[in-house]
Amino acid sequence: EIVLTQSPGTLSLSPGEGATLSCRASQSINNNYLAWYQQKYGQAPRLLIYGASSRATGIPDRFSGSGSGTDFTLTISRLEPEDFAVYYCQQYGSSPPLTFGGGTKVEIK
Amino acid sequence: EVQLLESGGGLVQPGGSLRLSCAASGFTFNNYAMSWVRQAPGKGLEWVSGISNSGGSTFYADSVKGRFTISRDNSKNTLYLQMNSLRAEDTAIYYCAKGHVGGSTVRFDYWGQGTLVTVSS
């Protein structure tokens, strides 16, 4: 089972600032099959990024993903008020169990 | 428009059973794998179980193996999760999630709004 470790646990930032979220895998993820999701309070998760760096349909270009192998990053270039949420990474490069990271909460400073 | 509508959640005693359903619409159901993902109160996401597009392959997290059974009825566009021998630690919101392809290694491009399962005496 691939374990995903996200850091930091919480990021306190102001609107307009940039955010950098990390996801580290316990072993290399095949084909860089790493996805990022956003979850706002009381809502279901929403797919943001897949294949480590491809934006899902309708996702603004202020969201970008990068990385390969075991180290991946989600970057939000300029935080909008609606971006304050919890972000999860998920690997889908290996047979189940599919795994999620523990999440990073981006909160308003 | 893709829609996933879960039902069947509720309060159940430890050791009891519950069956969740997820009615899907807006896509060709039998082309895509489906999964159940849960979220305990105040906690992160945990993949619980997945099923291939045909239903021929099923997968489970170790935490539920032997107690939960995933299935699908492609004629009814519906996904199920039979949960037996429920424990307090199974208390969570259970989300139905659509895979991006038909096989086992999937990301989730659509999610339902979830159904709450509470296991308590």
JSON list of N, CA, C and O in Angstrom, two decimals, chain A residues 1 33 35 37 39 42-47 49-51 88 90-102, chain B residues 35 37 39 42-48 50 59-62 95 100 104-114:
[
{"chain": "A", "resi": 1, "resn": "GLU", "atom": "N", "xyz": [0.84, -1.20, 0.00]},
{"chain": "A", "resi": 1, "resn": "GLU", "atom": "CA", "xyz": [0.00, 0.00, 0.00]},
{"chain": "A", "resi": 1, "resn": "GLU", "atom": "C", "xyz": [0.87, 1.25, 0.00]},
{"chain": "A", "resi": 1, "resn": "GLU", "atom": "O", "xyz": [1.81, 1.35, 0.79]},
{"chain": "A", "resi": 33, "resn": "TYR", "atom": "N", "xyz": [0.45, 8.96, -11.55]},
{"chain": "A", "resi": 33, "resn": "TYR", "atom": "CA", "xyz": [-1.01, 8.97, -11.40]},
{"chain": "A", "resi": 33, "resn": "TYR", "atom": "C", "xyz": [-1.35, 9.50, -10.00]},
{"chain": "A", "resi": 33, "resn": "TYR", "atom": "O", "xyz": [-1.71, 8.75, -9.08]},
{"chain": "A", "resi": 35, "resn": "ALA", "atom": "N", "xyz": [-3.61, 12.57, -8.08]},
{"chain": "A", "resi": 35, "resn": "ALA", "atom": "CA", "xyz": [-4.70, 13.53, -8.23]},
{"chain": "A", "resi": 35, "resn": "ALA", "atom": "C", "xyz": [-4.80, 14.41, -6.99]},
{"chain": "A", "resi": 35, "resn": "ALA", "atom": "O", "xyz": [-4.39, 14.01, -5.88]},
{"chain": "A", "resi": 37, "resn": "TYR", "atom": "N", "xyz": [-7.64, 16.95, -4.86]},
{"chain": "A", "resi": 37, "resn": "TYR", "atom": "CA", "xyz": [-9.05, 17.29, -4.68]},
{"chain": "A", "resi": 37, "resn": "TYR", "atom": "C", "xyz": [-9.16, 18.46, -3.71]},
{"chain": "A", "resi": 37, "resn": "TYR", "atom": "O", "xyz": [-8.35, 18.61, -2.81]},
{"chain": "A", "resi": 39, "resn": "GLN", "atom": "N", "xyz": [-11.92, 20.12, -0.99]},
{"chain": "A", "resi": 39, "resn": "GLN", "atom": "CA", "xyz": [-13.16, 19.89, -0.27]},
{"chain": "A", "resi": 39, "resn": "GLN", "atom": "C", "xyz": [-13.48, 21.10, 0.61]},
{"chain": "A", "resi": 39, "resn": "GLN", "atom": "O", "xyz": [-12.72, 21.43, 1.52]},
{"chain": "A", "resi": 42, "resn": "GLY", "atom": "N", "xyz": [-18.69, 20.92, 4.43]},
{"chain": "A", "resi": 42, "resn": "GLY", "atom": "CA", "xyz": [-20.04, 20.43, 4.18]},
{"chain": "A", "resi": 42, "resn": "GLY", "atom": "C", "xyz": [-20.30, 19.99, 2.75]},
{"chain": "A", "resi": 42, "resn": "GLY", "atom": "O", "xyz": [-21.44, 19.70, 2.39]},
{"chain": "A", "resi": 43, "resn": "GLN", "atom": "N", "xyz": [-19.25, 19.94, 1.93]},
{"chain": "A", "resi": 43, "resn": "GLN", "atom": "CA", "xyz": [-19.42, 19.55, 0.54]},
{"chain": "A", "resi": 43, "resn": "GLN", "atom": "C", "xyz": [-18.61, 18.30, 0.21]},
{"chain": "A", "resi": 43, "resn": "GLN", "atom": "O", "xyz": [-17.68, 17.93, 0.94]},
{"chain": "A", "resi": 44, "resn": "ALA", "atom": "N", "xyz": [-18.94, 17.69, -0.91]},
{"chain": "A", "resi": 44, "resn": "ALA", "atom": "CA", "xyz": [-18.16, 16.57, -1.41]},
{"chain": "A", "resi": 44, "resn": "ALA", "atom": "C", "xyz": [-16.86, 17.08, -2.01]},
{"chain": "A", "resi": 44, "resn": "ALA", "atom": "O", "xyz": [-16.76, 18.25, -2.41]},
{"chain": "A", "resi": 45, "resn": "PRO", "atom": "N", "xyz": [-15.85, 16.23, -2.06]},
{"chain": "A", "resi": 45, "resn": "PRO", "atom": "CA", "xyz": [-14.61, 16.63, -2.74]},
{"chain": "A", "resi": 45, "resn": "PRO", "atom": "C", "xyz": [-14.85, 16.92, -4.22]},
{"chain": "A", "resi": 45, "resn": "PRO", "atom": "O", "xyz": [-15.80, 16.41, -4.82]},
{"chain": "A", "resi": 46, "resn": "ARG", "atom": "N", "xyz": [-13.94, 17.72, -4.79]},
{"chain": "A", "resi": 46, "resn": "ARG", "atom": "CA", "xyz": [-13.99, 18.06, -6.22]},
{"chain": "A", "resi": 46, "resn": "ARG", "atom": "C", "xyz": [-12.61, 17.82, -6.81]},
{"chain": "A", "resi": 46, "resn": "ARG", "atom": "O", "xyz": [-11.60, 18.26, -6.23]},
{"chain": "A", "resi": 47, "resn": "LEU", "atom": "N", "xyz": [-12.56, 17.15, -7.95]},
{"chain": "A", "resi": 47, "resn": "LEU", "atom": "CA", "xyz": [-11.28, 16.89, -8.62]},
{"chain": "A", "resi": 47, "resn": "LEU", "atom": "C", "xyz": [-10.71, 18.18, -9.18]},
{"chain": "A", "resi": 47, "resn": "LEU", "atom": "O", "xyz": [-11.38, 18.91, -9.91]},
{"chain": "A", "resi": 49, "resn": "ILE", "atom": "N", "xyz": [-6.85, 18.35, -10.06]},
{"chain": "A", "resi": 49, "resn": "ILE", "atom": "CA", "xyz": [-5.67, 17.99, -10.85]},
{"chain": "A", "resi": 49, "resn": "ILE", "atom": "C", "xyz": [-5.60, 16.48, -10.97]},
{"chain": "A", "resi": 49, "resn": "ILE", "atom": "O", "xyz": [-5.87, 15.77, -10.00]},
{"chain": "A", "resi": 50, "resn": "TYR", "atom": "N", "xyz": [-5.22, 15.99, -12.16]},
{"chain": "A", "resi": 50, "resn": "TYR", "atom": "CA", "xyz": [-4.97, 14.56, -12.33]},
{"chain": "A", "resi": 50, "resn": "TYR", "atom": "C", "xyz": [-3.69, 14.38, -13.12]},
{"chain": "A", "resi": 50, "resn": "TYR", "atom": "O", "xyz": [-3.20, 15.31, -13.76]},
{"chain": "A", "resi": 51, "resn": "GLY", "atom": "N", "xyz": [-3.15, 13.17, -13.04]},
{"chain": "A", "resi": 51, "resn": "GLY", "atom": "CA", "xyz": [-1.88, 12.92, -13.72]},
{"chain": "A", "resi": 51, "resn": "GLY", "atom": "C", "xyz": [-0.79, 13.87, -13.26]},
{"chain": "A", "resi": 51, "resn": "GLY", "atom": "O", "xyz": [0.08, 14.24, -14.05]},
{"chain": "A", "resi": 88, "resn": "TYR", "atom": "N", "xyz": [-6.75, 17.39, -0.70]},
{"chain": "A", "resi": 88, "resn": "TYR", "atom": "CA", "xyz": [-6.26, 16.02, -0.55]},
{"chain": "A", "resi": 88, "resn": "TYR", "atom": "C", "xyz": [-5.57, 15.56, -1.83]},
{"chain": "A", "resi": 88, "resn": "TYR", "atom": "O", "xyz": [-6.02, 15.89, -2.93]},
{"chain": "A", "resi": 90, "resn": "GLN", "atom": "N", "xyz": [-4.35, 11.98, -3.91]},
{"chain": "A", "resi": 90, "resn": "GLN", "atom": "CA", "xyz": [-4.77, 10.59, -4.04]},
{"chain": "A", "resi": 90, "resn": "GLN", "atom": "C", "xyz": [-3.91, 9.93, -5.11]},
{"chain": "A", "resi": 90, "resn": "GLN", "atom": "O", "xyz": [-3.69, 10.52, -6.17]},
{"chain": "A", "resi": 91, "resn": "GLN", "atom": "N", "xyz": [-3.43, 8.73, -4.84]},
{"chain": "A", "resi": 91, "resn": "GLN", "atom": "CA", "xyz": [-2.68, 8.00, -5.86]},
{"chain": "A", "resi": 91, "resn": "GLN", "atom": "C", "xyz": [-3.57, 6.93, -6.50]},
{"chain": "A", "resi": 91, "resn": "GLN", "atom": "O", "xyz": [-4.35, 6.28, -5.82]},
{"chain": "A", "resi": 92, "resn": "TYR", "atom": "N", "xyz": [-3.41, 6.78, -7.80]},
{"chain": "A", "resi": 92, "resn": "TYR", "atom": "CA", "xyz": [-4.16, 5.75, -8.51]},
{"chain": "A", "resi": 92, "resn": "TYR", "atom": "C", "xyz": [-3.25, 5.02, -9.50]},
{"chain": "A", "resi": 92, "resn": "TYR", "atom": "O", "xyz": [-3.69, 4.50, -10.53]},
{"chain": "A", "resi": 93, "resn": "GLY", "atom": "N", "xyz": [-1.98, 4.96, -9.15]},
{"chain": "A", "resi": 93, "resn": "GLY", "atom": "CA", "xyz": [-1.02, 4.30, -10.02]},
{"chain": "A", "resi": 93, "resn": "GLY", "atom": "C", "xyz": [-0.84, 2.83, -9.74]},
{"chain": "A", "resi": 93, "resn": "GLY", "atom": "O", "xyz": [-0.22, 2.11, -10.53]},
{"chain": "A", "resi": 94, "resn": "SER", "atom": "N", "xyz": [-1.35, 2.38, -8.60]},
{"chain": "A", "resi": 94, "resn": "SER", "atom": "CA", "xyz": [-1.20, 0.98, -8.22]},
{"chain": "A", "resi": 94, "resn": "SER", "atom": "C", "xyz": [-2.57, 0.37, -7.95]},
{"chain": "A", "resi": 94, "resn": "SER", "atom": "O", "xyz": [-3.52, 1.07, -7.62]},
{"chain": "A", "resi": 95, "resn": "SER", "atom": "N", "xyz": [-2.60, -0.97, -8.04]},
{"chain": "A", "resi": 95, "resn": "SER", "atom": "CA", "xyz": [-3.85, -1.67, -7.75]},
{"chain": "A", "resi": 95, "resn": "SER", "atom": "C", "xyz": [-4.34, -1.32, -6.35]},
{"chain": "A", "resi": 95, "resn": "SER", "atom": "O", "xyz": [-3.55, -1.00, -5.48]},
{"chain": "A", "resi": 96, "resn": "PRO", "atom": "N", "xyz": [-5.64, -1.39, -6.15]},
{"chain": "A", "resi": 96, "resn": "PRO", "atom": "CA", "xyz": [-6.19, -1.05, -4.83]},
{"chain": "A", "resi": 96, "resn": "PRO", "atom": "C", "xyz": [-5.47, -1.80, -3.72]},
{"chain": "A", "resi": 96, "resn": "PRO", "atom": "O", "xyz": [-5.03, -2.92, -3.92]},
{"chain": "A", "resi": 97, "resn": "PRO", "atom": "N", "xyz": [-5.34, -1.19, -2.51]},
{"chain": "A", "resi": 97, "resn": "PRO", "atom": "CA", "xyz": [-6.14, -0.04, -2.10]},
{"chain": "A", "resi": 97, "resn": "PRO", "atom": "C", "xyz": [-5.68, 1.29, -2.70]},
{"chain": "A", "resi": 97, "resn": "PRO", "atom": "O", "xyz": [-4.48, 1.57, -2.72]},
{"chain": "A", "resi": 98, "resn": "LEU", "atom": "N", "xyz": [-6.62, 2.06, -3.18]},
{"chain": "A", "resi": 98, "resn": "LEU", "atom": "CA", "xyz": [-6.35, 3.42, -3.56]},
{"chain": "A", "resi": 98, "resn": "LEU", "atom": "C", "xyz": [-6.19, 4.22, -2.26]},
{"chain": "A", "resi": 98, "resn": "LEU", "atom": "O", "xyz": [-6.86, 3.92, -1.29]},
{"chain": "A", "resi": 99, "resn": "THR", "atom": "N", "xyz": [-5.30, 5.17, -2.27]},
{"chain": "A", "resi": 99, "resn": "THR", "atom": "CA", "xyz": [-5.02, 5.87, -1.02]},
{"chain": "A", "resi": 99, "resn": "THR", "atom": "C", "xyz": [-5.06, 7.37, -1.17]},
{"chain": "A", "resi": 99, "resn": "THR", "atom": "O", "xyz": [-4.72, 7.91, -2.23]},
{"chain": "A", "resi": 100, "resn": "PHE", "atom": "N", "xyz": [-5.45, 8.02, -0.08]},
{"chain": "A", "resi": 100, "resn": "PHE", "atom": "CA", "xyz": [-5.49, 9.47, 0.01]},
{"chain": "A", "resi": 100, "resn": "PHE", "atom": "C", "xyz": [-4.47, 9.94, 1.04]},
{"chain": "A", "resi": 100, "resn": "PHE", "atom": "O", "xyz": [-4.16, 9.21, 2.00]},
{"chain": "A", "resi": 101, "resn": "GLY", "atom": "N", "xyz": [-3.98, 11.16, 0.86]},
{"chain": "A", "resi": 101, "resn": "GLY", "atom": "CA", "xyz": [-3.20, 11.79, 1.90]},
{"chain": "A", "resi": 101, "resn": "GLY", "atom": "C", "xyz": [-4.12, 12.29, 3.01]},
{"chain": "A", "resi": 101, "resn": "GLY", "atom": "O", "xyz": [-5.34, 12.28, 2.87]},
{"chain": "A", "resi": 102, "resn": "GLY", "atom": "N", "xyz": [-3.51, 12.74, 4.09]},
{"chain": "A", "resi": 102, "resn": "GLY", "atom": "CA", "xyz": [-4.28, 13.16, 5.25]},
{"chain": "A", "resi": 102, "resn": "GLY", "atom": "C", "xyz": [-4.92, 14.54, 5.11]},
{"chain": "A", "resi": 102, "resn": "GLY", "atom": "O", "xyz": [-5.75, 14.92, 5.95]},
{"chain": "B", "resi": 35, "resn": "SER", "atom": "N", "xyz": [-16.66, 3.57, -6.87]},
{"chain": "B", "resi": 35, "resn": "SER", "atom": "CA", "xyz": [-16.10, 3.31, -5.54]},
{"chain": "B", "resi": 35, "resn": "SER", "atom": "C", "xyz": [-16.96, 3.94, -4.46]},
{"chain": "B", "resi": 35, "resn": "SER", "atom": "O", "xyz": [-17.77, 4.84, -4.74]},
{"chain": "B", "resi": 37, "resn": "VAL", "atom": "N", "xyz": [-16.16, 5.92, -0.88]},
{"chain": "B", "resi": 37, "resn": "VAL", "atom": "CA", "xyz": [-15.13, 6.61, -0.10]},
{"chain": "B", "resi": 37, "resn": "VAL", "atom": "C", "xyz": [-15.83, 7.18, 1.12]},
{"chain": "B", "resi": 37, "resn": "VAL", "atom": "O", "xyz": [-16.90, 7.76, 1.01]},
{"chain": "B", "resi": 39, "resn": "GLN", "atom": "N", "xyz": [-15.71, 9.32, 5.07]},
{"chain": "B", "resi": 39, "resn": "GLN", "atom": "CA", "xyz": [-15.06, 10.38, 5.83]},
{"chain": "B", "resi": 39, "resn": "GLN", "atom": "C", "xyz": [-15.65, 10.41, 7.22]},
{"chain": "B", "resi": 39, "resn": "GLN", "atom": "O", "xyz": [-16.81, 10.81, 7.40]},
{"chain": "B", "resi": 42, "resn": "GLY", "atom": "N", "xyz": [-14.83, 14.95, 11.10]},
{"chain": "B", "resi": 42, "resn": "GLY", "atom": "CA", "xyz": [-13.62, 15.73, 11.33]},
{"chain": "B", "resi": 42, "resn": "GLY", "atom": "C", "xyz": [-12.34, 15.11, 10.81]},
{"chain": "B", "resi": 42, "resn": "GLY", "atom": "O", "xyz": [-11.24, 15.62, 11.10]},
{"chain": "B", "resi": 43, "resn": "LYS", "atom": "N", "xyz": [-12.45, 14.04, 10.03]},
{"chain": "B", "resi": 43, "resn": "LYS", "atom": "CA", "xyz": [-11.26, 13.33, 9.54]},
{"chain": "B", "resi": 43, "resn": "LYS", "atom": "C", "xyz": [-11.13, 13.44, 8.03]},
{"chain": "B", "resi": 43, "resn": "LYS", "atom": "O", "xyz": [-11.92, 14.10, 7.36]},
{"chain": "B", "resi": 44, "resn": "GLY", "atom": "N", "xyz": [-10.12, 12.77, 7.51]},
{"chain": "B", "resi": 44, "resn": "GLY", "atom": "CA", "xyz": [-9.85, 12.80, 6.08]},
{"chain": "B", "resi": 44, "resn": "GLY", "atom": "C", "xyz": [-10.62, 11.74, 5.30]},
{"chain": "B", "resi": 44, "resn": "GLY", "atom": "O", "xyz": [-11.47, 11.04, 5.84]},
{"chain": "B", "resi": 45, "resn": "LEU", "atom": "N", "xyz": [-10.28, 11.64, 4.03]},
{"chain": "B", "resi": 45, "resn": "LEU", "atom": "CA", "xyz": [-10.95, 10.71, 3.13]},
{"chain": "B", "resi": 45, "resn": "LEU", "atom": "C", "xyz": [-10.31, 9.33, 3.21]},
{"chain": "B", "resi": 45, "resn": "LEU", "atom": "O", "xyz": [-9.08, 9.22, 3.27]},
{"chain": "B", "resi": 46, "resn": "GLU", "atom": "N", "xyz": [-11.15, 8.30, 3.19]},
{"chain": "B", "resi": 46, "resn": "GLU", "atom": "CA", "xyz": [-10.67, 6.91, 3.22]},
{"chain": "B", "resi": 46, "resn": "GLU", "atom": "C", "xyz": [-11.40, 6.13, 2.13]},
{"chain": "B", "resi": 46, "resn": "GLU", "atom": "O", "xyz": [-12.63, 6.01, 2.17]},
{"chain": "B", "resi": 47, "resn": "TRP", "atom": "N", "xyz": [-10.65, 5.61, 1.16]},
{"chain": "B", "resi": 47, "resn": "TRP", "atom": "CA", "xyz": [-11.24, 4.72, 0.16]},
{"chain": "B", "resi": 47, "resn": "TRP", "atom": "C", "xyz": [-11.68, 3.44, 0.85]},
{"chain": "B", "resi": 47, "resn": "TRP", "atom": "O", "xyz": [-10.91, 2.84, 1.61]},
{"chain": "B", "resi": 48, "resn": "VAL", "atom": "N", "xyz": [-12.90, 3.00, 0.57]},
{"chain": "B", "resi": 48, "resn": "VAL", "atom": "CA", "xyz": [-13.47, 1.84, 1.24]},
{"chain": "B", "resi": 48, "resn": "VAL", "atom": "C", "xyz": [-13.52, 0.62, 0.31]},
{"chain": "B", "resi": 48, "resn": "VAL", "atom": "O", "xyz": [-13.08, -0.47, 0.69]},
{"chain": "B", "resi": 50, "resn": "GLY", "atom": "N", "xyz": [-14.07, -0.64, -4.18]},
{"chain": "B", "resi": 50, "resn": "GLY", "atom": "CA", "xyz": [-14.25, -0.29, -5.58]},
{"chain": "B", "resi": 50, "resn": "GLY", "atom": "C", "xyz": [-14.71, -1.49, -6.38]},
{"chain": "B", "resi": 50, "resn": "GLY", "atom": "O", "xyz": [-14.52, -2.65, -5.97]},
{"chain": "B", "resi": 59, "resn": "PHE", "atom": "N", "xyz": [-12.83, -4.74, -4.95]},
{"chain": "B", "resi": 59, "resn": "PHE", "atom": "CA", "xyz": [-11.66, -4.44, -4.13]},
{"chain": "B", "resi": 59, "resn": "PHE", "atom": "C", "xyz": [-12.13, -3.81, -2.82]},
{"chain": "B", "resi": 59, "resn": "PHE", "atom": "O", "xyz": [-13.12, -3.08, -2.81]},
{"chain": "B", "resi": 60, "resn": "TYR", "atom": "N", "xyz": [-11.36, -4.08, -1.74]},
{"chain": "B", "resi": 60, "resn": "TYR", "atom": "CA", "xyz": [-11.76, -3.60, -0.43]},
{"chain": "B", "resi": 60, "resn": "TYR", "atom": "C", "xyz": [-10.55, -3.10, 0.35]},
{"chain": "B", "resi": 60, "resn": "TYR", "atom": "O", "xyz": [-9.45, -3.64, 0.23]},
{"chain": "B", "resi": 61, "resn": "ALA", "atom": "N", "xyz": [-10.78, -2.10, 1.18]},
{"chain": "B", "resi": 61, "resn": "ALA", "atom": "CA", "xyz": [-9.78, -1.72, 2.17]},
{"chain": "B", "resi": 61, "resn": "ALA", "atom": "C", "xyz": [-9.72, -2.81, 3.23]},
{"chain": "B", "resi": 61, "resn": "ALA", "atom": "O", "xyz": [-10.72, -3.48, 3.51]},
{"chain": "B", "resi": 62, "resn": "ASP", "atom": "N", "xyz": [-8.56, -2.99, 3.82]},
{"chain": "B", "resi": 62, "resn": "ASP", "atom": "CA", "xyz": [-8.41, -4.01, 4.85]},
{"chain": "B", "resi": 62, "resn": "ASP", "atom": "C", "xyz": [-9.39, -3.79, 6.01]},
{"chain": "B", "resi": 62, "resn": "ASP", "atom": "O", "xyz": [-9.84, -4.75, 6.63]},
{"chain": "B", "resi": 95, "resn": "TYR", "atom": "N", "xyz": [-19.42, 8.43, 0.61]},
{"chain": "B", "resi": 95, "resn": "TYR", "atom": "CA", "xyz": [-19.57, 9.03, -0.72]},
{"chain": "B", "resi": 95, "resn": "TYR", "atom": "C", "xyz": [-19.48, 7.95, -1.79]},
{"chain": "B", "resi": 95, "resn": "TYR", "atom": "O", "xyz": [-18.61, 7.07, -1.73]},
{"chain": "B", "resi": 100, "resn": "HIS", "atom": "N", "xyz": [-12.63, 7.34, -13.45]},
{"chain": "B", "resi": 100, "resn": "HIS", "atom": "CA", "xyz": [-12.50, 7.97, -14.77]},
{"chain": "B", "resi": 100, "resn": "HIS", "atom": "C", "xyz": [-12.42, 6.95, -15.90]},
{"chain": "B", "resi": 100, "resn": "HIS", "atom": "O", "xyz": [-12.56, 7.32, -17.07]},
{"chain": "B", "resi": 104, "resn": "SER", "atom": "N", "xyz": [-9.44, -0.73, -12.27]},
{"chain": "B", "resi": 104, "resn": "SER", "atom": "CA", "xyz": [-9.29, -0.61, -10.82]},
{"chain": "B", "resi": 104, "resn": "SER", "atom": "C", "xyz": [-8.48, 0.60, -10.37]},
{"chain": "B", "resi": 104, "resn": "SER", "atom": "O", "xyz": [-8.66, 1.08, -9.25]},
{"chain": "B", "resi": 105, "resn": "THR", "atom": "N", "xyz": [-7.60, 1.08, -11.24]},
{"chain": "B", "resi": 105, "resn": "THR", "atom": "CA", "xyz": [-6.75, 2.20, -10.84]},
{"chain": "B", "resi": 105, "resn": "THR", "atom": "C", "xyz": [-7.36, 3.49, -11.38]},
{"chain": "B", "resi": 105, "resn": "THR", "atom": "O", "xyz": [-7.17, 3.87, -12.53]},
{"chain": "B", "resi": 106, "resn": "VAL", "atom": "N", "xyz": [-8.12, 4.14, -10.52]},
{"chain": "B", "resi": 106, "resn": "VAL", "atom": "CA", "xyz": [-8.92, 5.27, -10.97]},
{"chain": "B", "resi": 106, "resn": "VAL", "atom": "C", "xyz": [-8.78, 6.48, -10.08]},
{"chain": "B", "resi": 106, "resn": "VAL", "atom": "O", "xyz": [-8.55, 6.37, -8.87]},
{"chain": "B", "resi": 107, "resn": "ARG", "atom": "N", "xyz": [-8.94, 7.63, -10.70]},
{"chain": "B", "resi": 107, "resn": "ARG", "atom": "CA", "xyz": [-9.19, 8.85, -9.98]},
{"chain": "B", "resi": 107, "resn": "ARG", "atom": "C", "xyz": [-10.70, 9.06, -10.02]},
{"chain": "B", "resi": 107, "resn": "ARG", "atom": "O", "xyz": [-11.41, 8.39, -10.78]},
{"chain": "B", "resi": 108, "resn": "PHE", "atom": "N", "xyz": [-11.19, 10.00, -9.21]},
{"chain": "B", "resi": 108, "resn": "PHE", "atom": "CA", "xyz": [-12.62, 10.17, -9.08]},
{"chain": "B", "resi": 108, "resn": "PHE", "atom": "C", "xyz": [-13.06, 11.52, -9.64]},
{"chain": "B", "resi": 108, "resn": "PHE", "atom": "O", "xyz": [-12.78, 12.57, -9.03]},
{"chain": "B", "resi": 109, "resn": "ASP", "atom": "N", "xyz": [-13.74, 11.48, -10.78]},
{"chain": "B", "resi": 109, "resn": "ASP", "atom": "CA", "xyz": [-14.08, 12.74, -11.42]},
{"chain": "B", "resi": 109, "resn": "ASP", "atom": "C", "xyz": [-15.44, 13.29, -11.02]},
{"chain": "B", "resi": 109, "resn": "ASP", "atom": "O", "xyz": [-15.72, 14.47, -11.27]},
{"chain": "B", "resi": 110, "resn": "TYR", "atom": "N", "xyz": [-16.27, 12.46, -10.40]},
{"chain": "B", "resi": 110, "resn": "TYR", "atom": "CA", "xyz": [-17.54, 12.94, -9.86]},
{"chain": "B", "resi": 110, "resn": "TYR", "atom": "C", "xyz": [-17.84, 12.23, -8.55]},
{"chain": "B", "resi": 110, "resn": "TYR", "atom": "O", "xyz": [-17.50, 11.05, -8.39]},
{"chain": "B", "resi": 111, "resn": "TRP", "atom": "N", "xyz": [-18.46, 13.00, -7.65]},
{"chain": "B", "resi": 111, "resn": "TRP", "atom": "CA", "xyz": [-18.79, 12.49, -6.32]},
{"chain": "B", "resi": 111, "resn": "TRP", "atom": "C", "xyz": [-20.26, 12.81, -6.02]},
{"chain": "B", "resi": 111, "resn": "TRP", "atom": "O", "xyz": [-20.79, 13.83, -6.45]},
{"chain": "B", "resi": 112, "resn": "GLY", "atom": "N", "xyz": [-20.89, 11.92, -5.25]},
{"chain": "B", "resi": 112, "resn": "GLY", "atom": "CA", "xyz": [-22.20, 12.24, -4.72]},
{"chain": "B", "resi": 112, "resn": "GLY", "atom": "C", "xyz": [-22.07, 13.16, -3.52]},
{"chain": "B", "resi": 112, "resn": "GLY", "atom": "O", "xyz": [-20.96, 13.50, -3.11]},
{"chain": "B", "resi": 113, "resn": "GLN", "atom": "N", "xyz": [-23.19, 13.52, -2.93]},
{"chain": "B", "resi": 113, "resn": "GLN", "atom": "CA", "xyz": [-23.18, 14.40, -1.77]},
{"chain": "B", "resi": 113, "resn": "GLN", "atom": "C", "xyz": [-23.02, 13.64, -0.46]},
{"chain": "B", "resi": 113, "resn": "GLN", "atom": "O", "xyz": [-22.82, 14.24, 0.59]},
{"chain": "B", "resi": 114, "resn": "GLY", "atom": "N", "xyz": [-23.09, 12.33, -0.52]},
{"chain": "B", "resi": 114, "resn": "GLY", "atom": "CA", "xyz": [-22.82, 11.52, 0.66]},
{"chain": "B", "resi": 114, "resn": "GLY", "atom": "C", "xyz": [-24.05, 11.15, 1.47]},
{"chain": "B", "resi": 114, "resn": "GLY", "atom": "O", "xyz": [-25.07, 11.86, 1.44]}
]
